[in-house]
mmCIF file of C-alpha atoms and ligand atoms in Angstrom:
data_model
loop_
_atom_site.group_PDB
_atom_site.id
_atom_site.type_symbol
_atom_site.label_atom_id
_atom_site.label_comp_id
_atom_site.label_asym_id
_atom_site.label_seq_id
_atom_site.Cartn_x
_atom_site.Cartn_y
_atom_site.Cartn_z
ATOM 1 C CA MET A 1 3.778 -15.054 0.716
ATOM 2 C CA LEU A 2 1.952 -15.861 -2.546
ATOM 3 C CA LYS A 3 -1.313 -17.769 -2.016
ATOM 4 C CA LEU A 4 -1.864 -20.555 -4.554
ATOM 5 C CA ALA A 5 -5.071 -22.248 -5.660
ATOM 6 C CA VAL A 6 -4.138 -25.347 -7.675
ATOM 7 C CA LEU A 7 -6.614 -26.947 -10.079
ATOM 8 C CA ILE A 8 -6.273 -30.582 -11.198
ATOM 9 C CA SER A 9 -8.242 -33.325 -12.919
ATOM 10 C CA GLY A 10 -5.942 -36.336 -12.643
ATOM 11 C CA GLY A 11 -3.117 -37.923 -10.695
ATOM 12 C CA GLY A 12 -1.615 -34.641 -9.533
ATOM 13 C CA SER A 13 2.135 -35.282 -9.810
ATOM 14 C CA ASN A 14 2.668 -31.590 -10.636
ATOM 15 C CA LEU A 15 0.561 -30.714 -7.592
ATOM 16 C CA GLN A 16 2.754 -33.021 -5.500
ATOM 17 C CA ALA A 17 5.840 -31.215 -6.785
ATOM 18 C CA LEU A 18 4.319 -27.900 -5.665
ATOM 19 C CA LEU A 19 3.335 -29.396 -2.292
ATOM 20 C CA ASP A 20 6.877 -30.679 -1.800
ATOM 21 C CA ALA A 21 8.331 -27.266 -2.687
ATOM 22 C CA ALA A 22 5.885 -25.422 -0.434
ATOM 23 C CA ALA A 23 6.838 -27.660 2.503
ATOM 24 C CA ASP A 24 10.100 -25.697 2.597
ATOM 25 C CA PRO A 25 9.502 -22.607 4.760
ATOM 26 C CA GLU A 26 11.826 -20.689 2.451
ATOM 27 C CA PHE A 27 9.562 -21.268 -0.558
ATOM 28 C CA PRO A 28 7.758 -17.961 -1.259
ATOM 29 C CA ALA A 29 4.321 -19.454 -1.938
ATOM 30 C CA ARG A 30 1.846 -21.653 -0.107
ATOM 31 C CA ILE A 31 -1.024 -23.749 -1.443
ATOM 32 C CA VAL A 32 -4.232 -22.641 0.278
ATOM 33 C CA CYS A 33 -6.593 -24.923 -1.645
ATOM 34 C CA VAL A 34 -6.741 -27.568 -4.347
ATOM 35 C CA GLY A 35 -9.802 -27.845 -6.584
ATOM 36 C CA SER A 36 -10.987 -30.164 -9.296
ATOM 37 C CA ASP A 37 -13.813 -30.649 -11.790
ATOM 38 C CA THR A 38 -13.951 -34.318 -10.805
ATOM 39 C CA ASP A 39 -13.045 -36.787 -8.036
ATOM 40 C CA ALA A 40 -9.417 -36.560 -9.113
ATOM 41 C CA PRO A 41 -7.009 -39.077 -7.545
ATOM 42 C CA GLY A 42 -4.563 -36.222 -7.050
ATOM 43 C CA LEU A 43 -6.818 -34.668 -4.410
ATOM 44 C CA ALA A 44 -5.401 -37.272 -2.042
ATOM 45 C CA HIS A 45 -2.012 -35.516 -2.227
ATOM 46 C CA ALA A 46 -3.595 -32.318 -0.917
ATOM 47 C CA GLU A 47 -5.532 -34.153 1.798
ATOM 48 C CA ALA A 48 -2.334 -35.887 2.948
ATOM 49 C CA ALA A 49 -0.696 -32.468 3.208
ATOM 50 C CA GLY A 50 -3.631 -30.994 5.129
ATOM 51 C CA VAL A 51 -4.582 -28.650 2.276
ATOM 52 C CA PRO A 52 -8.333 -27.971 1.832
ATOM 53 C CA THR A 53 -9.871 -29.445 -1.323
ATOM 54 C CA PHE A 54 -13.087 -28.961 -3.268
ATOM 55 C CA VAL A 55 -14.794 -30.483 -6.314
ATOM 56 C CA VAL A 56 -17.022 -28.396 -8.606
ATOM 57 C CA ARG A 57 -18.581 -30.691 -11.219
ATOM 58 C CA PRO A 58 -19.601 -29.215 -14.588
ATOM 59 C CA ARG A 59 -22.561 -31.598 -14.819
ATOM 60 C CA ASP A 60 -24.082 -29.908 -11.752
ATOM 61 C CA TYR A 61 -24.524 -26.623 -13.659
ATOM 62 C CA ASP A 62 -26.472 -25.436 -16.680
ATOM 63 C CA ASP A 63 -23.486 -24.194 -18.614
ATOM 64 C CA ARG A 64 -19.746 -23.568 -18.524
ATOM 65 C CA GLU A 65 -20.090 -19.973 -17.348
ATOM 66 C CA GLU A 66 -22.156 -21.024 -14.329
ATOM 67 C CA TRP A 67 -19.627 -23.728 -13.534
ATOM 68 C CA GLY A 68 -16.903 -21.125 -13.738
ATOM 69 C CA GLN A 69 -18.761 -18.837 -11.351
ATOM 70 C CA MET A 70 -19.010 -21.613 -8.763
ATOM 71 C CA LEU A 71 -15.381 -22.567 -9.259
ATOM 72 C CA SER A 72 -14.428 -18.917 -8.759
ATOM 73 C CA ALA A 73 -16.465 -18.706 -5.557
ATOM 74 C CA ALA A 74 -14.766 -21.811 -4.168
ATOM 75 C CA ILE A 75 -11.323 -20.366 -4.919
ATOM 76 C CA GLN A 76 -12.184 -16.961 -3.440
ATOM 77 C CA GLU A 77 -13.406 -18.620 -0.247
ATOM 78 C CA HIS A 78 -9.755 -19.511 0.330
ATOM 79 C CA GLY A 79 -8.542 -15.960 -0.188
ATOM 80 C CA VAL A 80 -7.263 -16.232 -3.757
ATOM 81 C CA GLY A 81 -8.566 -13.576 -6.126
ATOM 82 C CA THR A 82 -9.766 -11.304 -3.346
ATOM 83 C CA GLY A 83 -8.259 -8.420 -1.429
ATOM 84 C CA PRO A 84 -5.121 -6.444 -2.235
ATOM 85 C CA GLU A 85 -3.063 -9.498 -3.091
ATOM 86 C CA PRO A 86 -4.536 -11.460 -6.041
ATOM 87 C CA GLY A 87 -2.701 -14.710 -5.321
ATOM 88 C CA LEU A 88 -2.273 -17.152 -8.185
ATOM 89 C CA VAL A 89 -4.465 -19.843 -9.718
ATOM 90 C CA VAL A 90 -2.390 -22.706 -11.155
ATOM 91 C CA SER A 91 -3.955 -25.125 -13.625
ATOM 92 C CA ALA A 92 -1.796 -28.219 -13.168
ATOM 93 C CA GLY A 93 -3.587 -30.857 -15.189
ATOM 94 C CA LEU A 94 -7.065 -29.282 -15.174
ATOM 95 C CA MET A 95 -8.718 -30.904 -18.166
ATOM 96 C CA ARG A 96 -11.527 -28.401 -18.523
ATOM 97 C CA ILE A 97 -11.628 -25.186 -20.539
ATOM 98 C CA LEU A 98 -12.264 -22.258 -18.200
ATOM 99 C CA PRO A 99 -15.014 -19.876 -19.351
ATOM 100 C CA ALA A 100 -14.439 -16.262 -20.332
ATOM 101 C CA GLY A 101 -15.968 -14.902 -17.128
ATOM 102 C CA PHE A 102 -13.555 -16.888 -14.979
ATOM 103 C CA VAL A 103 -10.571 -15.895 -17.109
ATOM 104 C CA ARG A 104 -11.491 -12.205 -16.956
ATOM 105 C CA GLU A 105 -11.777 -12.474 -13.177
ATOM 106 C CA PHE A 106 -8.369 -14.044 -12.531
ATOM 107 C CA SER A 107 -6.032 -13.577 -15.493
ATOM 108 C CA PRO A 108 -3.165 -12.778 -15.668
ATOM 109 C CA HIS A 109 -2.899 -14.280 -12.158
ATOM 110 C CA LEU A 110 -3.955 -17.557 -13.759
ATOM 111 C CA ILE A 111 -1.396 -19.928 -15.308
ATOM 112 C CA ASN A 112 -1.389 -23.340 -16.913
ATOM 113 C CA THR A 113 1.182 -26.014 -17.635
ATOM 114 C CA HIS A 114 0.826 -27.779 -20.981
ATOM 115 C CA PRO A 115 2.764 -30.853 -22.226
ATOM 116 C CA ALA A 116 3.884 -29.447 -25.572
ATOM 117 C CA LEU A 117 5.869 -26.565 -27.049
ATOM 118 C CA LEU A 118 3.002 -24.140 -27.676
ATOM 119 C CA PRO A 119 1.784 -22.994 -30.099
ATOM 120 C CA LEU A 120 2.414 -26.529 -31.297
ATOM 121 C CA HIS A 121 -0.108 -29.171 -30.200
ATOM 122 C CA PRO A 122 -2.687 -27.240 -28.130
ATOM 123 C CA GLY A 123 -5.657 -28.964 -26.551
ATOM 124 C CA ALA A 124 -6.414 -31.985 -24.455
ATOM 125 C CA HIS A 125 -4.222 -34.537 -26.254
ATOM 126 C CA ALA A 126 -0.908 -32.767 -26.813
ATOM 127 C CA VAL A 127 1.425 -35.712 -26.252
ATOM 128 C CA ARG A 128 -0.568 -37.997 -28.528
ATOM 129 C CA ASP A 129 -0.700 -35.235 -31.163
ATOM 130 C CA ALA A 130 3.069 -34.679 -31.118
ATOM 131 C CA LEU A 131 3.668 -38.398 -31.674
ATOM 132 C CA ALA A 132 1.054 -38.524 -34.431
ATOM 133 C CA ALA A 133 2.716 -35.569 -36.152
ATOM 134 C CA GLY A 134 6.008 -37.427 -36.260
ATOM 135 C CA ALA A 135 7.749 -34.718 -34.265
ATOM 136 C CA THR A 136 11.343 -35.344 -33.205
ATOM 137 C CA GLU A 137 11.081 -33.087 -30.177
ATOM 138 C CA THR A 138 8.396 -31.706 -27.905
ATOM 139 C CA GLY A 139 8.342 -30.329 -24.389
ATOM 140 C CA VAL A 140 6.351 -28.338 -21.870
ATOM 141 C CA THR A 141 4.998 -24.792 -21.737
ATOM 142 C CA VAL A 142 3.917 -22.746 -18.744
ATOM 143 C CA HIS A 143 1.684 -19.913 -19.911
ATOM 144 C CA VAL A 144 -0.838 -17.353 -18.775
ATOM 145 C CA ILE A 145 -4.379 -18.567 -19.407
ATOM 146 C CA ASP A 146 -6.452 -16.326 -21.652
ATOM 147 C CA GLU A 147 -9.907 -16.796 -23.151
ATOM 148 C CA GLY A 148 -8.496 -18.933 -25.915
ATOM 149 C CA VAL A 149 -7.294 -22.515 -25.493
ATOM 150 C CA ASP A 150 -3.530 -22.672 -24.898
ATOM 151 C CA THR A 151 -3.137 -19.280 -26.631
ATOM 152 C CA GLY A 152 -2.031 -17.215 -23.628
ATOM 153 C CA PRO A 153 1.410 -15.582 -23.243
ATOM 154 C CA VAL A 154 4.214 -18.108 -22.839
ATOM 155 C CA LEU A 155 6.164 -17.761 -19.584
ATOM 156 C CA ARG A 156 8.590 -20.724 -19.641
ATOM 157 C CA GLN A 157 9.330 -23.667 -21.926
ATOM 158 C CA ALA A 158 11.530 -26.751 -21.789
ATOM 159 C CA ARG A 159 12.344 -29.171 -24.599
ATOM 160 C CA VAL A 160 12.665 -32.947 -24.753
ATOM 161 C CA GLU A 161 13.607 -35.188 -27.661
ATOM 162 C CA ILE A 162 11.118 -37.811 -28.806
ATOM 163 C CA ARG A 163 12.591 -41.298 -28.867
ATOM 164 C CA ALA A 164 11.742 -43.711 -31.695
ATOM 165 C CA GLY A 165 9.012 -46.146 -30.744
ATOM 166 C CA GLU A 166 8.193 -44.686 -27.344
ATOM 167 C CA THR A 167 4.566 -44.767 -26.229
ATOM 168 C CA GLU A 168 2.428 -41.768 -25.316
ATOM 169 C CA GLU A 169 2.687 -42.730 -21.671
ATOM 170 C CA GLU A 170 6.487 -43.082 -21.778
ATOM 171 C CA LEU A 171 6.891 -39.726 -23.510
ATOM 172 C CA HIS A 172 4.433 -37.987 -21.202
ATOM 173 C CA GLU A 173 6.330 -39.202 -18.152
ATOM 174 C CA ARG A 174 9.601 -37.892 -19.593
ATOM 175 C CA ILE A 175 7.894 -34.563 -20.254
ATOM 176 C CA LYS A 176 6.667 -34.497 -16.656
ATOM 177 C CA GLN A 177 10.210 -34.982 -15.399
ATOM 178 C CA LEU A 178 10.955 -31.549 -16.878
ATOM 179 C CA GLU A 179 7.523 -30.087 -16.177
ATOM 180 C CA ARG A 180 7.451 -30.511 -12.414
ATOM 181 C CA PRO A 181 10.621 -28.508 -11.641
ATOM 182 C CA LEU A 182 9.764 -25.979 -14.359
ATOM 183 C CA LEU A 183 6.370 -25.300 -12.777
ATOM 184 C CA VAL A 184 7.901 -24.979 -9.303
ATOM 185 C CA GLN A 185 10.546 -22.563 -10.603
ATOM 186 C CA THR A 186 7.964 -20.513 -12.492
ATOM 187 C CA VAL A 187 5.781 -20.169 -9.376
ATOM 188 C CA ARG A 188 8.876 -19.210 -7.370
ATOM 189 C CA ASP A 189 9.817 -16.554 -9.941
ATOM 190 C CA ILE A 190 6.282 -15.125 -9.887
ATOM 191 C CA ALA A 191 6.199 -15.103 -6.091
ATOM 192 C CA LEU A 192 9.541 -13.289 -5.907
ATOM 193 C CA GLY A 193 8.517 -10.736 -8.523
ATOM 194 C CA GLU A 194 11.164 -11.984 -10.922
ATOM 195 C CA LEU A 195 8.421 -12.846 -13.416
ATOM 196 C CA ASP A 196 5.743 -10.150 -13.873
ATOM 197 C CA LEU A 197 2.495 -11.653 -15.150
ATOM 198 C CA ALA A 198 0.899 -8.304 -15.975
ATOM 199 C CA GLU A 199 3.946 -7.378 -18.021
ATOM 200 C CA ALA A 200 3.887 -10.738 -19.790
ATOM 201 C CA ALA A 201 0.221 -10.225 -20.629
ATOM 202 C CA ARG A 202 0.851 -6.699 -21.914
ATOM 203 C CA ALA A 203 3.724 -7.868 -24.073
ATOM 204 C CA ALA A 204 1.618 -10.578 -25.718
ATOM 205 C CA PRO A 205 0.906 -9.981 -29.427
HETATM 206 N N1 LIG B 1 -9.739 -20.726 -21.099
HETATM 207 C C1 LIG B 1 -8.774 -21.675 -20.925
HETATM 208 N N2 LIG B 1 -8.985 -22.676 -20.056
HETATM 209 C C2 LIG B 1 -8.017 -23.627 -19.875
HETATM 210 C C3 LIG B 1 -6.831 -23.582 -20.629
HETATM 211 C C4 LIG B 1 -6.640 -22.490 -21.538
HETATM 212 O O1 LIG B 1 -5.582 -22.362 -22.190
HETATM 213 N N3 LIG B 1 -7.636 -21.571 -21.656
HETATM 214 N N4 LIG B 1 -5.893 -24.609 -20.496
HETATM 215 C C5 LIG B 1 -6.462 -25.837 -19.968
HETATM 216 C C6 LIG B 1 -5.559 -26.999 -19.910
HETATM 217 N N5 LIG B 1 -5.533 -27.576 -21.273
HETATM 218 C C7 LIG B 1 -4.348 -27.541 -21.946
HETATM 219 O O2 LIG B 1 -3.277 -27.208 -21.419
HETATM 220 C C8 LIG B 1 -6.714 -28.085 -21.852
HETATM 221 C C9 LIG B 1 -7.517 -28.945 -21.102
HETATM 222 C C10 LIG B 1 -8.707 -29.437 -21.647
HETATM 223 C C11 LIG B 1 -9.097 -29.080 -22.932
HETATM 224 C C12 LIG B 1 -10.408 -29.566 -23.469
HETATM 225 O O3 LIG B 1 -10.630 -29.579 -24.683
HETATM 226 N N6 LIG B 1 -11.292 -29.943 -22.550
HETATM 227 C C13 LIG B 1 -12.693 -30.339 -22.930
HETATM 228 C C14 LIG B 1 -13.025 -31.641 -22.259
HETATM 229 C C15 LIG B 1 -12.059 -32.696 -22.699
HETATM 230 C C16 LIG B 1 -12.405 -34.047 -22.069
HETATM 231 O O4 LIG B 1 -13.375 -34.110 -21.296
HETATM 232 O O5 LIG B 1 -11.661 -34.991 -22.380
HETATM 233 C C17 LIG B 1 -13.669 -29.278 -22.443
HETATM 234 O O6 LIG B 1 -13.332 -28.516 -21.496
HETATM 235 O O7 LIG B 1 -14.772 -29.257 -23.006
HETATM 236 C C18 LIG B 1 -8.296 -28.237 -23.686
HETATM 237 C C19 LIG B 1 -7.096 -27.742 -23.156
HETATM 238 C C20 LIG B 1 -7.147 -25.558 -18.658
HETATM 239 N N7 LIG B 1 -8.221 -24.623 -18.962
HETATM 240 N N1 GAR B 2 -3.936 -29.894 -21.946
HETATM 241 C C1 GAR B 2 -3.791 -30.013 -20.549
HETATM 242 C C2 GAR B 2 -2.824 -31.121 -20.182
HETATM 243 O O1 GAR B 2 -2.658 -32.066 -20.934
HETATM 244 N N2 GAR B 2 -2.214 -30.968 -19.019
HETATM 245 C C3 GAR B 2 -1.234 -31.932 -18.561
HETATM 246 O O2 GAR B 2 -1.836 -32.867 -17.674
HETATM 247 C C4 GAR B 2 -0.756 -33.481 -16.954
HETATM 248 C C5 GAR B 2 -1.186 -33.668 -15.533
HETATM 249 O O3 GAR B 2 -0.252 -34.495 -14.907
HETATM 250 P P1 GAR B 2 -0.293 -34.681 -13.302
HETATM 251 O O4 GAR B 2 -1.745 -34.921 -12.958
HETATM 252 O O5 GAR B 2 0.597 -35.863 -13.065
HETATM 253 O O6 GAR B 2 0.219 -33.400 -12.700
HETATM 254 C C6 GAR B 2 0.455 -32.546 -17.067
HETATM 255 O O7 GAR B 2 1.465 -33.116 -17.886
HETATM 256 C C7 GAR B 2 -0.119 -31.310 -17.744
HETATM 257 O O8 GAR B 2 0.805 -30.647 -18.591
#
């Protein structure tokens, strides 16, 4: 059974999709903790499911590396990143760049979901950027996190057309309709060994 630590910063609809999937005893992964860099509304989803939560605020630390060390400690307290089985850290709406020390500690057992077709539109405002670029399609990417920002090996992608005149919020919700099942399927594939993260990392250019 793959142990998951899920990291969020917002509403947590992707987290809820993982919680719903993990409620099925046949699902090959279980969420052992949910963490955030802020008092994210999505933490309520974990609390409702009886999953332990924690908040590690960047402003409480001198720099990003120290924040990352504390975030790592909180995750390892729940058995992810320790022992013979590394588990998996899933960034599902974490809106904070993880420092190099954290990435070295967990990657490639550290993935992120991003609302664009990377390498297009990296960063914190992908949906807005795709609209501003006049793109006719966009989508979602699940990738391994590396020390760059949205530069890690791509694991899965799904595409969605952009409709004329739609708002950022409308488009983002349509992206999420693809993103939630894609993330669940990707975690399932990793848990079942059908997707090898170490191999994906080795194959990266
Ligand atoms: N080392 C990495 N950390 C993270 C990655 C990554 O690819 N490498 N992905 C992010 C998630 N993300 C895009 O998918 C992302 C989130 C946030 C930012 C960003 O610029 N954050 C700023 C703060 C922005 C704000 O407060 O509005 C920051 O951290 O200074 C870029 C990309 C998860 N972590
Ligand atoms: N660059 C990072 C980024 O934009 N991540 C995005 O935040 C959203 C969180 O939604 P949720 O809180 O409803 O799961 C998701 O769409 C995720 O791809």
